[in-house]
Structures are given as C-alpha cells and as structure tokens.
Amino acid sequence: MIGGNEPFDAVPFFWSAHYDTQVLYVGHAEIWDTLQIDGSVEGLDCRVAFRNAGRTLAVATIGRDLDSLHAELELEAVWPAQ
C-alpha cells in the first residue's frame, strides 16, 4: 500500500461485531441474481452466498467461521472475479 504501484488483487473480506453477533464477509458482490441461504439467519447460524450467473461472488456467515474460511479458499482459486 505504501510505495508500491501494484493493484490490490487479494480476495476482500471484513467482519463486524454487533453486540454478541459476529458477521464475516468474504468476496465482493455489487450485484447478484441469487441469494443462497444455508441455515437460519434468525438463529444466528447461517451461510449466505451472493451469486450472479451461477458464480459465487461473496459469502457472509454468522456463527460459521469455518465456512467463511472455506469460502475464502474457494474464491481465491478464481479471483479476481471475472
């Protein structure tokens, strides 16, 4: 970031804590045509995949840290998004 003139091409990620709930997000999805939800958002145990044209662009998780790490590895294999 300092002194380098190279583009940042790593898979982006962030996490956010809201009281006792942590949301992890990996990838980047400005637009999507499908949300694939596994688990229960209300139960604070879920994986949400943001997909467009059959491709997973980003994944958000609550209570599923291992799923988030797996999603990051999967996205790294095809990043940057086409």
mmCIF file of N, CA and C in Angstrom:
data_model
loop_
_atom_site.group_PDB
_atom_site.id
_atom_site.type_symbol
_atom_site.label_atom_id
_atom_site.label_comp_id
_atom_site.label_asym_id
_atom_site.label_seq_id
_atom_site.Cartn_x
_atom_site.Cartn_y
_atom_site.Cartn_z
ATOM 1 N N MET A 1 0.816 -1.182 0.000
ATOM 2 C CA MET A 1 0.000 0.000 0.000
ATOM 3 C C MET A 1 0.870 1.259 0.000
ATOM 4 N N ILE A 2 1.996 1.208 0.645
ATOM 5 C CA ILE A 2 2.850 2.389 0.687
ATOM 6 C C ILE A 2 4.034 2.163 -0.241
ATOM 7 N N GLY A 3 4.138 3.006 -1.246
ATOM 8 C CA GLY A 3 5.271 2.941 -2.138
ATOM 9 C C GLY A 3 5.134 1.962 -3.279
ATOM 10 N N GLY A 4 4.185 1.073 -3.208
ATOM 11 C CA GLY A 4 4.006 0.102 -4.287
ATOM 12 C C GLY A 4 3.017 0.623 -5.313
ATOM 13 N N ASN A 5 3.279 0.298 -6.543
ATOM 14 C CA ASN A 5 2.370 0.708 -7.613
ATOM 15 C C ASN A 5 1.764 -0.539 -8.245
ATOM 16 N N GLU A 6 1.283 -1.432 -7.393
ATOM 17 C CA GLU A 6 0.687 -2.671 -7.852
ATOM 18 C C GLU A 6 -0.768 -2.716 -7.426
ATOM 19 N N PRO A 7 -1.619 -3.265 -8.279
ATOM 20 C CA PRO A 7 -3.037 -3.347 -7.902
ATOM 21 C C PRO A 7 -3.253 -4.335 -6.756
ATOM 22 N N PHE A 8 -4.217 -4.052 -5.920
ATOM 23 C CA PHE A 8 -4.603 -4.953 -4.846
ATOM 24 C C PHE A 8 -5.515 -6.008 -5.455
ATOM 25 N N ASP A 9 -5.101 -7.268 -5.430
ATOM 26 C CA ASP A 9 -5.914 -8.296 -6.075
ATOM 27 C C ASP A 9 -6.260 -9.462 -5.154
ATOM 28 N N ALA A 10 -6.099 -9.271 -3.853
ATOM 29 C CA ALA A 10 -6.493 -10.307 -2.899
ATOM 30 C C ALA A 10 -8.009 -10.306 -2.727
ATOM 31 N N VAL A 11 -8.538 -11.439 -2.312
ATOM 32 C CA VAL A 11 -9.972 -11.534 -2.046
ATOM 33 C C VAL A 11 -10.286 -10.633 -0.852
ATOM 34 N N PRO A 12 -11.188 -9.660 -1.018
ATOM 35 C CA PRO A 12 -11.510 -8.777 0.105
ATOM 36 C C PRO A 12 -12.334 -9.505 1.171
ATOM 37 N N PHE A 13 -12.210 -9.044 2.406
ATOM 38 C CA PHE A 13 -13.002 -9.602 3.497
ATOM 39 C C PHE A 13 -13.157 -8.549 4.580
ATOM 40 N N PHE A 14 -14.157 -8.729 5.405
ATOM 41 C CA PHE A 14 -14.300 -7.911 6.606
ATOM 42 C C PHE A 14 -15.140 -8.691 7.601
ATOM 43 N N TRP A 15 -15.113 -8.253 8.827
ATOM 44 C CA TRP A 15 -16.004 -8.785 9.837
ATOM 45 C C TRP A 15 -16.535 -7.615 10.644
ATOM 46 N N SER A 16 -17.691 -7.838 11.228
ATOM 47 C CA SER A 16 -18.327 -6.803 12.026
ATOM 48 C C SER A 16 -19.012 -7.453 13.216
ATOM 49 N N ALA A 17 -18.832 -6.880 14.383
ATOM 50 C CA ALA A 17 -19.451 -7.407 15.592
ATOM 51 C C ALA A 17 -20.587 -6.484 16.028
ATOM 52 N N HIS A 18 -21.730 -7.069 16.231
ATOM 53 C CA HIS A 18 -22.912 -6.341 16.697
ATOM 54 C C HIS A 18 -23.370 -7.016 17.991
ATOM 55 N N TYR A 19 -23.011 -6.399 19.095
ATOM 56 C CA TYR A 19 -23.253 -6.982 20.412
ATOM 57 C C TYR A 19 -22.580 -8.345 20.457
ATOM 58 N N ASP A 20 -23.316 -9.435 20.592
ATOM 59 C CA ASP A 20 -22.678 -10.749 20.676
ATOM 60 C C ASP A 20 -22.745 -11.526 19.359
ATOM 61 N N THR A 21 -23.056 -10.843 18.273
ATOM 62 C CA THR A 21 -23.159 -11.490 16.963
ATOM 63 C C THR A 21 -22.074 -10.968 16.038
ATOM 64 N N GLN A 22 -21.337 -11.889 15.438
ATOM 65 C CA GLN A 22 -20.275 -11.517 14.514
ATOM 66 C C GLN A 22 -20.658 -11.962 13.098
ATOM 67 N N VAL A 23 -20.542 -11.036 12.150
ATOM 68 C CA VAL A 23 -20.813 -11.309 10.745
ATOM 69 C C VAL A 23 -19.488 -11.268 9.997
ATOM 70 N N LEU A 24 -19.184 -12.328 9.270
ATOM 71 C CA LEU A 24 -17.982 -12.391 8.448
ATOM 72 C C LEU A 24 -18.406 -12.339 6.987
ATOM 73 N N TYR A 25 -17.655 -11.607 6.167
ATOM 74 C CA TYR A 25 -17.986 -11.435 4.748
ATOM 75 C C TYR A 25 -16.699 -11.570 3.956
ATOM 76 N N VAL A 26 -16.737 -12.383 2.921
ATOM 77 C CA VAL A 26 -15.576 -12.565 2.059
ATOM 78 C C VAL A 26 -16.035 -12.487 0.603
ATOM 79 N N GLY A 27 -15.236 -11.810 -0.223
ATOM 80 C CA GLY A 27 -15.588 -11.613 -1.628
ATOM 81 C C GLY A 27 -16.095 -10.206 -1.861
ATOM 82 N N HIS A 28 -16.745 -10.034 -2.999
ATOM 83 C CA HIS A 28 -17.294 -8.724 -3.346
ATOM 84 C C HIS A 28 -18.447 -8.930 -4.315
ATOM 85 N N ALA A 29 -19.613 -8.474 -3.924
ATOM 86 C CA ALA A 29 -20.802 -8.619 -4.759
ATOM 87 C C ALA A 29 -21.536 -7.287 -4.822
ATOM 88 N N GLU A 30 -21.366 -6.572 -5.924
ATOM 89 C CA GLU A 30 -22.128 -5.332 -6.119
ATOM 90 C C GLU A 30 -23.537 -5.641 -6.593
ATOM 91 N N ILE A 31 -23.652 -6.648 -7.453
ATOM 92 C CA ILE A 31 -24.971 -7.095 -7.925
ATOM 93 C C ILE A 31 -25.010 -8.611 -7.854
ATOM 94 N N TRP A 32 -26.182 -9.158 -7.642
ATOM 95 C CA TRP A 32 -26.346 -10.611 -7.610
ATOM 96 C C TRP A 32 -27.759 -10.927 -8.063
ATOM 97 N N ASP A 33 -27.944 -12.132 -8.581
ATOM 98 C CA ASP A 33 -29.272 -12.540 -9.006
ATOM 99 C C ASP A 33 -29.860 -13.629 -8.109
ATOM 100 N N THR A 34 -29.012 -14.174 -7.212
ATOM 101 C CA THR A 34 -29.470 -15.243 -6.327
ATOM 102 C C THR A 34 -28.795 -15.125 -4.969
ATOM 103 N N LEU A 35 -29.585 -15.289 -3.928
ATOM 104 C CA LEU A 35 -29.055 -15.452 -2.575
ATOM 105 C C LEU A 35 -29.314 -16.895 -2.176
ATOM 106 N N GLN A 36 -28.272 -17.599 -1.802
ATOM 107 C CA GLN A 36 -28.406 -18.983 -1.373
ATOM 108 C C GLN A 36 -28.151 -19.012 0.134
ATOM 109 N N ILE A 37 -29.193 -19.294 0.912
ATOM 110 C CA ILE A 37 -29.089 -19.264 2.367
ATOM 111 C C ILE A 37 -29.092 -20.685 2.906
ATOM 112 N N ASP A 38 -28.058 -21.010 3.666
ATOM 113 C CA ASP A 38 -27.955 -22.300 4.339
ATOM 114 C C ASP A 38 -27.986 -22.021 5.835
ATOM 115 N N GLY A 39 -28.973 -22.569 6.519
ATOM 116 C CA GLY A 39 -29.087 -22.344 7.953
ATOM 117 C C GLY A 39 -30.166 -21.328 8.270
ATOM 118 N N SER A 40 -30.037 -20.727 9.437
ATOM 119 C CA SER A 40 -31.050 -19.808 9.939
ATOM 120 C C SER A 40 -30.437 -18.456 10.293
ATOM 121 N N VAL A 41 -30.853 -17.422 9.565
ATOM 122 C CA VAL A 41 -30.408 -16.065 9.896
ATOM 123 C C VAL A 41 -30.924 -15.693 11.280
ATOM 124 N N GLU A 42 -32.209 -15.978 11.529
ATOM 125 C CA GLU A 42 -32.818 -15.665 12.818
ATOM 126 C C GLU A 42 -32.141 -16.416 13.958
ATOM 127 N N GLY A 43 -31.665 -17.625 13.677
ATOM 128 C CA GLY A 43 -30.997 -18.437 14.685
ATOM 129 C C GLY A 43 -29.517 -18.123 14.824
ATOM 130 N N LEU A 44 -29.037 -17.129 14.054
ATOM 131 C CA LEU A 44 -27.642 -16.695 14.093
ATOM 132 C C LEU A 44 -26.667 -17.835 13.774
ATOM 133 N N ASP A 45 -27.056 -18.645 12.802
ATOM 134 C CA ASP A 45 -26.248 -19.774 12.348
ATOM 135 C C ASP A 45 -26.523 -19.977 10.864
ATOM 136 N N CYS A 46 -25.769 -19.261 10.019
ATOM 137 C CA CYS A 46 -26.076 -19.342 8.592
ATOM 138 C C CYS A 46 -24.872 -19.005 7.714
ATOM 139 N N ARG A 47 -25.012 -19.406 6.459
ATOM 140 C CA ARG A 47 -24.072 -19.067 5.386
ATOM 141 C C ARG A 47 -24.928 -18.527 4.250
ATOM 142 N N VAL A 48 -24.607 -17.329 3.791
ATOM 143 C CA VAL A 48 -25.359 -16.700 2.703
ATOM 144 C C VAL A 48 -24.400 -16.462 1.546
ATOM 145 N N ALA A 49 -24.690 -17.095 0.404
ATOM 146 C CA ALA A 49 -23.858 -16.939 -0.790
ATOM 147 C C ALA A 49 -24.549 -15.968 -1.741
ATOM 148 N N PHE A 50 -23.812 -14.961 -2.171
ATOM 149 C CA PHE A 50 -24.286 -13.988 -3.154
ATOM 150 C C PHE A 50 -23.794 -14.474 -4.510
ATOM 151 N N ARG A 51 -24.736 -14.837 -5.402
ATOM 152 C CA ARG A 51 -24.369 -15.449 -6.678
ATOM 153 C C ARG A 51 -24.907 -14.624 -7.842
ATOM 154 N N ASN A 52 -24.180 -14.658 -8.930
ATOM 155 C CA ASN A 52 -24.622 -13.999 -10.162
ATOM 156 C C ASN A 52 -24.221 -14.889 -11.339
ATOM 157 N N ALA A 53 -25.187 -15.207 -12.181
ATOM 158 C CA ALA A 53 -24.958 -16.054 -13.352
ATOM 159 C C ALA A 53 -24.284 -17.373 -12.967
ATOM 160 N N GLY A 54 -24.679 -17.937 -11.829
ATOM 161 C CA GLY A 54 -24.158 -19.222 -11.395
ATOM 162 C C GLY A 54 -22.843 -19.189 -10.644
ATOM 163 N N ARG A 55 -22.224 -18.014 -10.522
ATOM 164 C CA ARG A 55 -20.938 -17.887 -9.836
ATOM 165 C C ARG A 55 -21.133 -17.302 -8.440
ATOM 166 N N THR A 56 -20.445 -17.840 -7.471
ATOM 167 C CA THR A 56 -20.453 -17.260 -6.139
ATOM 168 C C THR A 56 -19.491 -16.085 -6.127
ATOM 169 N N LEU A 57 -20.011 -14.906 -5.788
ATOM 170 C CA LEU A 57 -19.209 -13.686 -5.743
ATOM 171 C C LEU A 57 -18.759 -13.347 -4.332
ATOM 172 N N ALA A 58 -19.584 -13.691 -3.355
ATOM 173 C CA ALA A 58 -19.279 -13.356 -1.963
ATOM 174 C C ALA A 58 -20.064 -14.280 -1.054
ATOM 175 N N VAL A 59 -19.571 -14.412 0.180
ATOM 176 C CA VAL A 59 -20.240 -15.236 1.182
ATOM 177 C C VAL A 59 -20.222 -14.488 2.509
ATOM 178 N N ALA A 60 -21.380 -14.441 3.157
ATOM 179 C CA ALA A 60 -21.494 -13.885 4.511
ATOM 180 C C ALA A 60 -21.868 -15.029 5.447
ATOM 181 N N THR A 61 -21.271 -15.038 6.624
ATOM 182 C CA THR A 61 -21.599 -16.079 7.592
ATOM 183 C C THR A 61 -21.859 -15.475 8.966
ATOM 184 N N ILE A 62 -22.696 -16.157 9.698
ATOM 185 C CA ILE A 62 -22.934 -15.857 11.112
ATOM 186 C C ILE A 62 -22.813 -17.183 11.843
ATOM 187 N N GLY A 63 -21.892 -17.251 12.791
ATOM 188 C CA GLY A 63 -21.726 -18.464 13.573
ATOM 189 C C GLY A 63 -21.089 -19.608 12.813
ATOM 190 N N ARG A 64 -20.461 -19.318 11.683
ATOM 191 C CA ARG A 64 -19.851 -20.375 10.861
ATOM 192 C C ARG A 64 -18.480 -19.928 10.353
ATOM 193 N N ASP A 65 -17.568 -19.777 11.276
ATOM 194 C CA ASP A 65 -16.227 -19.312 10.923
ATOM 195 C C ASP A 65 -15.530 -20.243 9.931
ATOM 196 N N LEU A 66 -15.676 -21.539 10.113
ATOM 197 C CA LEU A 66 -15.026 -22.495 9.214
ATOM 198 C C LEU A 66 -15.590 -22.378 7.796
ATOM 199 N N ASP A 67 -16.888 -22.184 7.670
ATOM 200 C CA ASP A 67 -17.491 -21.973 6.347
ATOM 201 C C ASP A 67 -16.916 -20.730 5.677
ATOM 202 N N SER A 68 -16.669 -19.690 6.462
ATOM 203 C CA SER A 68 -16.094 -18.466 5.910
ATOM 204 C C SER A 68 -14.685 -18.722 5.376
ATOM 205 N N LEU A 69 -13.884 -19.471 6.124
ATOM 206 C CA LEU A 69 -12.531 -19.800 5.670
ATOM 207 C C LEU A 69 -12.556 -20.640 4.398
ATOM 208 N N HIS A 70 -13.464 -21.596 4.328
ATOM 209 C CA HIS A 70 -13.595 -22.413 3.113
ATOM 210 C C HIS A 70 -14.014 -21.553 1.927
ATOM 211 N N ALA A 71 -14.937 -20.627 2.142
ATOM 212 C CA ALA A 71 -15.376 -19.735 1.066
ATOM 213 C C ALA A 71 -14.216 -18.885 0.575
ATOM 214 N N GLU A 72 -13.381 -18.408 1.500
ATOM 215 C CA GLU A 72 -12.228 -17.605 1.102
ATOM 216 C C GLU A 72 -11.277 -18.416 0.212
ATOM 217 N N LEU A 73 -11.023 -19.651 0.581
ATOM 218 C CA LEU A 73 -10.153 -20.515 -0.230
ATOM 219 C C LEU A 73 -10.750 -20.760 -1.618
ATOM 220 N N GLU A 74 -12.057 -21.007 -1.667
ATOM 221 C CA GLU A 74 -12.724 -21.236 -2.950
ATOM 222 C C GLU A 74 -12.664 -19.991 -3.829
ATOM 223 N N LEU A 75 -12.873 -18.824 -3.240
ATOM 224 C CA LEU A 75 -12.841 -17.588 -4.011
ATOM 225 C C LEU A 75 -11.416 -17.261 -4.474
ATOM 226 N N GLU A 76 -10.417 -17.565 -3.636
ATOM 227 C CA GLU A 76 -9.028 -17.308 -4.029
ATOM 228 C C GLU A 76 -8.660 -18.066 -5.298
ATOM 229 N N ALA A 77 -9.253 -19.245 -5.494
ATOM 230 C CA ALA A 77 -8.940 -20.070 -6.664
ATOM 231 C C ALA A 77 -9.425 -19.437 -7.968
ATOM 232 N N VAL A 78 -10.409 -18.548 -7.890
ATOM 233 C CA VAL A 78 -10.974 -17.950 -9.115
ATOM 234 C C VAL A 78 -10.874 -16.417 -9.113
ATOM 235 N N TRP A 79 -10.162 -15.856 -8.145
ATOM 236 C CA TRP A 79 -10.072 -14.395 -8.005
ATOM 237 C C TRP A 79 -8.966 -13.864 -8.895
ATOM 238 N N PRO A 80 -9.058 -12.705 -9.482
ATOM 239 C CA PRO A 80 -10.151 -11.758 -9.316
ATOM 240 C C PRO A 80 -11.392 -12.196 -10.098
ATOM 241 N N ALA A 81 -12.522 -11.756 -9.595
ATOM 242 C CA ALA A 81 -13.799 -12.099 -10.231
ATOM 243 C C ALA A 81 -13.819 -11.616 -11.671
ATOM 244 N N GLN A 82 -14.349 -12.442 -12.526
ATOM 245 C CA GLN A 82 -14.431 -12.078 -13.950
ATOM 246 C C GLN A 82 -15.745 -11.383 -14.247
#
